[in-house]
Tab-separated table of C-alpha atoms and ligand atoms in Angstrom:
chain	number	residue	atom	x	y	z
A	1	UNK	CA	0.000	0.000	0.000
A	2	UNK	CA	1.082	3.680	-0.797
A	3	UNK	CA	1.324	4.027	3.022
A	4	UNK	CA	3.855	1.279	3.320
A	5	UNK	CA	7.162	3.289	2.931
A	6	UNK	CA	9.672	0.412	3.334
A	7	UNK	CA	10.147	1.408	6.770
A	8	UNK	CA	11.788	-1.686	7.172
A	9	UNK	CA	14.380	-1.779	4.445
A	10	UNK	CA	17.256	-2.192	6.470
A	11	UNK	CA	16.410	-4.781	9.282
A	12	UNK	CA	15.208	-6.973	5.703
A	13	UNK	CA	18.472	-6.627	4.160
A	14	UNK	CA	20.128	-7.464	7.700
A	15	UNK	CA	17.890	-10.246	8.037
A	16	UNK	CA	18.980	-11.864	4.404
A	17	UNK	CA	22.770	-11.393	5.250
A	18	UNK	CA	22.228	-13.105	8.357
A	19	UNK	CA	20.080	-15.799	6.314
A	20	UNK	CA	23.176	-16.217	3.629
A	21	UNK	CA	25.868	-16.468	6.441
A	22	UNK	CA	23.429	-19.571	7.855
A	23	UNK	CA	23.224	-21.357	4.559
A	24	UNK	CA	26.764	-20.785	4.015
A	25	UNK	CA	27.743	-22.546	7.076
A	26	UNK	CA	24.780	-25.642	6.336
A	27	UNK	CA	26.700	-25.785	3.316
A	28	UNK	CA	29.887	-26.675	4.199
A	29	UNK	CA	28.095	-29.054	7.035
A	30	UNK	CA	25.610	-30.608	5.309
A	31	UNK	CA	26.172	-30.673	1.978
A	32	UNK	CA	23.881	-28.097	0.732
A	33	UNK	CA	24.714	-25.349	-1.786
A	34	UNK	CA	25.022	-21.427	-1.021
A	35	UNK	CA	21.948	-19.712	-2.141
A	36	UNK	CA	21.482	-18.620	-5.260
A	37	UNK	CA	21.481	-14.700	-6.672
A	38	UNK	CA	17.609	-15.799	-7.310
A	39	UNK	CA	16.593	-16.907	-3.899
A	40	UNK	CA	18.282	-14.219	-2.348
A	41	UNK	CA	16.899	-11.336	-4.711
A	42	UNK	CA	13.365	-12.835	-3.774
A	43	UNK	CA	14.745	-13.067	0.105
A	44	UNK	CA	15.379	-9.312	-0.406
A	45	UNK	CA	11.967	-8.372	-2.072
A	46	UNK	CA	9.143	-10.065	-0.026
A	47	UNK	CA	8.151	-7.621	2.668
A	48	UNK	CA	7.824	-10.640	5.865
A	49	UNK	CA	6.416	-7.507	7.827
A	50	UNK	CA	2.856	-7.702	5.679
A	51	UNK	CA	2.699	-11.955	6.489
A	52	UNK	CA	3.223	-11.503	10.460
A	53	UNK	CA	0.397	-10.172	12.986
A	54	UNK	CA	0.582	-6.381	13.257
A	55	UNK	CA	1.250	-6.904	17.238
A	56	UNK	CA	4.700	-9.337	15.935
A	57	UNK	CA	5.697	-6.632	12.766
A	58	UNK	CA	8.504	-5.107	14.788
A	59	UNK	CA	10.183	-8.565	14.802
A	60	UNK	CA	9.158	-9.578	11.432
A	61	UNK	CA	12.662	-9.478	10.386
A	62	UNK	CA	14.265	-11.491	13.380
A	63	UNK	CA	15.631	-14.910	11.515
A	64	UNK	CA	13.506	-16.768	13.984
A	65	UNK	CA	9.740	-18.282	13.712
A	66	UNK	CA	6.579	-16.386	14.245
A	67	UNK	CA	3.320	-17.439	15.628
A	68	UNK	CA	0.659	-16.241	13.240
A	69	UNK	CA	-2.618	-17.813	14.978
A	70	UNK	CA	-4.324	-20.747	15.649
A	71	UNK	CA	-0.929	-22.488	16.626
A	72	UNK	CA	0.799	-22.056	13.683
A	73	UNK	CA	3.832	-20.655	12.900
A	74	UNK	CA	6.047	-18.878	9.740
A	75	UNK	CA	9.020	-20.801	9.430
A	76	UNK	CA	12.430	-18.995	10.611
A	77	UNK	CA	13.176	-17.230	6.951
A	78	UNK	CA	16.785	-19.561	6.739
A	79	UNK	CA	14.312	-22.335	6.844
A	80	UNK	CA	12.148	-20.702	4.170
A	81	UNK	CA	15.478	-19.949	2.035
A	82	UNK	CA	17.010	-23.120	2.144
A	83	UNK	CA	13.793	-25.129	1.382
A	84	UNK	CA	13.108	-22.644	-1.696
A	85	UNK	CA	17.039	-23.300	-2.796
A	86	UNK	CA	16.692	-27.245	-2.481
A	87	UNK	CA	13.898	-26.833	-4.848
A	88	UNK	CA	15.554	-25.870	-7.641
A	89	UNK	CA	12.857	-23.151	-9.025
A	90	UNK	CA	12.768	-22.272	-12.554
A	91	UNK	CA	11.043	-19.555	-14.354
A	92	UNK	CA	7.967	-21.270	-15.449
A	93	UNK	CA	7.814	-23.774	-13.517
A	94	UNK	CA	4.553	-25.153	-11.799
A	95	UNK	CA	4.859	-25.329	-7.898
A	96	UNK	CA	2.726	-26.615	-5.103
A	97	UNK	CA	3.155	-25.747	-1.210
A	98	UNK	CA	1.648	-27.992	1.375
A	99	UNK	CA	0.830	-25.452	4.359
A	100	UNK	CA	-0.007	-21.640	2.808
A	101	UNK	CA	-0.115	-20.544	6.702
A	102	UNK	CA	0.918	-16.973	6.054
A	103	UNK	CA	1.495	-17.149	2.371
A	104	UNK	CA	5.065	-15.870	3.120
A	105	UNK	CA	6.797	-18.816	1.792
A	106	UNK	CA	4.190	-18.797	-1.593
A	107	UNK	CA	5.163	-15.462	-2.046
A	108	UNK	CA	9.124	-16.458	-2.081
A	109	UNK	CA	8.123	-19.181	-4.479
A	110	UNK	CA	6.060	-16.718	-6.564
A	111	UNK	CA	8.764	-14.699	-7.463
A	112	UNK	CA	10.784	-17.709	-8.769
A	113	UNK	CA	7.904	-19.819	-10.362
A	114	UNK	CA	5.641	-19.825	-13.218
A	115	UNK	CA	2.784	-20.241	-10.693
A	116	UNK	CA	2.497	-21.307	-7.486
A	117	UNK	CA	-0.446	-23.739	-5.883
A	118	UNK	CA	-0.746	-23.630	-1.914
A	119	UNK	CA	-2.890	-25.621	0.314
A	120	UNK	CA	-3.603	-24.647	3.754
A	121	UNK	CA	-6.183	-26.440	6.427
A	122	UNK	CA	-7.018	-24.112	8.968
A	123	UNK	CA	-9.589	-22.073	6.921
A	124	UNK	CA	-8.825	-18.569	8.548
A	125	UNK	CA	-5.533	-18.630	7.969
A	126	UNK	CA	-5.886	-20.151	4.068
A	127	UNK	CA	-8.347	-16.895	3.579
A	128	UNK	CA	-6.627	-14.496	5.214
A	129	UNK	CA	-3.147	-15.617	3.076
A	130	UNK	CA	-5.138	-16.099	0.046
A	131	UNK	CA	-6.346	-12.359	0.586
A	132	UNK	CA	-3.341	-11.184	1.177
A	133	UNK	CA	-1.313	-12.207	-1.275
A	134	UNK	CA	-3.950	-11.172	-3.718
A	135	UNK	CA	-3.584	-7.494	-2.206
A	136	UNK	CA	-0.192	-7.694	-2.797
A	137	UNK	CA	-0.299	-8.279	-6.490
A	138	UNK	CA	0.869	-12.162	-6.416
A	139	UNK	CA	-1.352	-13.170	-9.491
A	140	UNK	CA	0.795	-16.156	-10.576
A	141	UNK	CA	0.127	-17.480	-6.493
A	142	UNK	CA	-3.534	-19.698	-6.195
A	143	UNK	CA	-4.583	-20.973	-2.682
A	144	UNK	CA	-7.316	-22.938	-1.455
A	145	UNK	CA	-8.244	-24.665	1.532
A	146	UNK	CA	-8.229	-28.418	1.940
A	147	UNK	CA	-6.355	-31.546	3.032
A	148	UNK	CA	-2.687	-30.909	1.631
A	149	UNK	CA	-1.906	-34.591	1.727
A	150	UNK	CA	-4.381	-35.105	-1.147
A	151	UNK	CA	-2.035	-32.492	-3.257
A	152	UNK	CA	-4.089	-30.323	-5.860
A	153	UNK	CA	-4.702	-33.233	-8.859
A	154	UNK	CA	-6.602	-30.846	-11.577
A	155	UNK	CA	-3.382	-28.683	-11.596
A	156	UNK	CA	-0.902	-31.591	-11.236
A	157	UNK	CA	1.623	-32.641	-12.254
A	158	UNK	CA	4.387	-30.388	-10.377
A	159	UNK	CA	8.091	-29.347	-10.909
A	160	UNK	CA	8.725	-28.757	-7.540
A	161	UNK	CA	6.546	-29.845	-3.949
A	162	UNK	CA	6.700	-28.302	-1.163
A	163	UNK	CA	5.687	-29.494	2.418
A	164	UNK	CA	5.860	-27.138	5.365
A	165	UNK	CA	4.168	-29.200	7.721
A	166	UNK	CA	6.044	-32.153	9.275
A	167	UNK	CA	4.681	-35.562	7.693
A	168	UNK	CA	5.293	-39.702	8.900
A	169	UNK	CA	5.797	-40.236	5.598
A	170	UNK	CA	5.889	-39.297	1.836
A	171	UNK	CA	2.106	-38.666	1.430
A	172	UNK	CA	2.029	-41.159	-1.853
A	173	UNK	CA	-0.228	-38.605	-3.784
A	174	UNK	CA	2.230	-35.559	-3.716
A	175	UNK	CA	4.939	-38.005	-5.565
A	176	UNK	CA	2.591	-39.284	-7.829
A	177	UNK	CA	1.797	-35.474	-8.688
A	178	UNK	CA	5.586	-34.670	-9.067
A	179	UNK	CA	6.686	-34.763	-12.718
A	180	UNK	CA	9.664	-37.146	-13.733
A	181	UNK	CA	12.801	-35.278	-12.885
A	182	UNK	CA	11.041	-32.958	-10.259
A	183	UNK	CA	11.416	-32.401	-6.439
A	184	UNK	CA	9.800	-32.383	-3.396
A	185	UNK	CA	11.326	-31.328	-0.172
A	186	UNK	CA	9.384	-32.272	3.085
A	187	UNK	CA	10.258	-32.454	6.947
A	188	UNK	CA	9.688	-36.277	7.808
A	189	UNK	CA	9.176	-37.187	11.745
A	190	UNK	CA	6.930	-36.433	14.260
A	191	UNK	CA	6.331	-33.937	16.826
A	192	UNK	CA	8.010	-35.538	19.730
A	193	UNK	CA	10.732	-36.922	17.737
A	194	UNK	CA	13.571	-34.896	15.750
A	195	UNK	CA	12.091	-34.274	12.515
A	196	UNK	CA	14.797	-34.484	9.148
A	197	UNK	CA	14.328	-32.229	6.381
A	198	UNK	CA	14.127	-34.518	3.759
A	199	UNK	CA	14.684	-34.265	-0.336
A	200	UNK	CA	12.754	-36.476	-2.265
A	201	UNK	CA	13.416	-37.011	-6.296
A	202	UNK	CA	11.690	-38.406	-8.924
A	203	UNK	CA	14.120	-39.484	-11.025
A	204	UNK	CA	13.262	-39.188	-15.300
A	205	UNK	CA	12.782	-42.916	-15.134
A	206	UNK	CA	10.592	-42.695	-12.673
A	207	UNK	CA	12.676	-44.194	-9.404
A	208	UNK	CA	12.645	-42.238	-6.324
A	209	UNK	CA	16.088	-41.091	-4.531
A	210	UNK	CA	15.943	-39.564	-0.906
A	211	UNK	CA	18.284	-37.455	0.599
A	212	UNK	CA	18.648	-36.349	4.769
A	213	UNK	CA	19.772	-32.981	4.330
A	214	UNK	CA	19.201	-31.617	8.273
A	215	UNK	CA	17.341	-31.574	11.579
A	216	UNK	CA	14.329	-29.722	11.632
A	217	UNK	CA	11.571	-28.609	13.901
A	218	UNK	CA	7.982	-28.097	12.074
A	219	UNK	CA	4.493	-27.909	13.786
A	220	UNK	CA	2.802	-31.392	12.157
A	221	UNK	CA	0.988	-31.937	9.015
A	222	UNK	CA	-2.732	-32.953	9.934
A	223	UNK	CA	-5.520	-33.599	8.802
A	224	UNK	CA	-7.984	-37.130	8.504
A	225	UNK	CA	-5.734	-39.297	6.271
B	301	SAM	N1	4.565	-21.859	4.745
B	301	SAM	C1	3.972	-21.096	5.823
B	301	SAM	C2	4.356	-19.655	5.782
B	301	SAM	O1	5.148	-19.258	4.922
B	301	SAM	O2	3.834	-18.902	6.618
B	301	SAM	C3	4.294	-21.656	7.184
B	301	SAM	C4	3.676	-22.963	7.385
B	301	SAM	S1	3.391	-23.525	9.021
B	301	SAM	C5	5.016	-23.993	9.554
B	301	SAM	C6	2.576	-25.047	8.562
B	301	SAM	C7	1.190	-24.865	8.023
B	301	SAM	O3	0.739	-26.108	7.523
B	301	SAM	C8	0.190	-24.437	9.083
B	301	SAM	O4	-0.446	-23.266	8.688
B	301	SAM	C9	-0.768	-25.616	9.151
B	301	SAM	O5	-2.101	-25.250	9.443
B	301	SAM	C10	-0.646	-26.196	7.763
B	301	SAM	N2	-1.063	-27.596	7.629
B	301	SAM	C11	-0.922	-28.613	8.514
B	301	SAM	N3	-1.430	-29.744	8.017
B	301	SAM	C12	-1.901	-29.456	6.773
B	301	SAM	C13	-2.545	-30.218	5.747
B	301	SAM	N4	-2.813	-31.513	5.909
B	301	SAM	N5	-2.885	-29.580	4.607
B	301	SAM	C14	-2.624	-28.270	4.422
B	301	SAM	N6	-2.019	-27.498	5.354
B	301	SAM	C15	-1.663	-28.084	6.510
């Protein structure tokens, strides 16, 4: 909005150097790669202040976890960044999000993406993110609200899947929506237990190869399947 006069410019750009320095150091630890000038330009651009409660905007740009309602959380933005990098976005590509919660995470992916599909539970929230991100111009981002586990079939299949809920297992209908050659990445354990950030690929042939890449801690995915 016209009355949003980037009053936080400078805690955003902070919070990005502080996210690159983290991914830097998972990198050399676990294997992962540095982020990309893509990520990081989208890092840069997303205002996280507009996807946090008013009450919580003053520490929209801490690299830590917010609640946003009804027990849910946006993820710590190095989380957020290293999830988008592991999934490879192209320009063009078709990309689903288990988990719209604030629709921070959709908007990250809709600067990358061709478009961007994002399915969140809790009804408020899915609304509220849905209206949002309409307001803030994100035409290429749709939501709707609904069982994630089920994926989104009539726009399937997917270059990239993303889960932001923590899941027992691979929920067999998101990899049978992932195109040959895509990826999904998805935190696997449960809420008690340390939960493993997991990257799941569908090879072109069709075989699936899985990959641990680090411990995570994610509120869980529910729902009745
Ligand atoms: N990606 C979000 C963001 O950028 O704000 C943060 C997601 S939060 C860690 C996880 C979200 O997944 C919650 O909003 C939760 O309600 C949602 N969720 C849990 N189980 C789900 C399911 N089966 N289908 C869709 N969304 C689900």
């Amino acid at each position: 909005s016209p009355s949003h006069g980037g009053e936080y410019d400078v805690e955003r750009n902070q919070m990005v150097n502080e996210v690159m320095a983290d991914a830097a150091a998972t990198a050399s630890s676990s294997g992962t790669s540095a982020l990309s000038p893509q990520v990081v330009a989208a890092m840069r651009k997303v205002e996280r202040d507009r996807f946090v409660p008013g009450w919580l905007s003053s520490l929209a740009y801490l690299n830590r976890p917010l609640p946003i309602g009804h027990g849910q959380t946006i993820s710590q933005p190095f989380i957020v960044a290293l999830m988008t990098e592991l999934m490879k976005v192209k320009a063009g590509d078709r990309v689903l999000e288990i988990g719209t919660g604030s629709g921070y995470q959709a908007a990250i992916l809709g600067e990358l993406a061709g478009s961007v599909y994002s399915i969140e539970i809790i009804e408020p929230l899915g609304n509220e993110a849905g209206e949002r991100l309409k307001t803030l111009g994100y035409r290429n981002v749709k939501t709707r609200v609904g069982d994630g586990y089920y994926g989104w079939p009539e726009a399937a299949p997917f270059d990239a899947i993303m889960v932001t809920a923590a899941a027992s297992h691979v929920p067999p209908p998101l990899l049978k929506q992932l195109k040959p050659g895509g990826r999904m990445v998805i935190p696997l354990g449960t809420q008690f237990m340390t939960q493993s950030l997991m990257l799941v690929e569908k090879k072109p042939d069709g075989s699936v190869a899985t990959r641990q890449i680090l411990p995570v801690r994610f509120v869980p995915l529910t729902g009745g399947h």
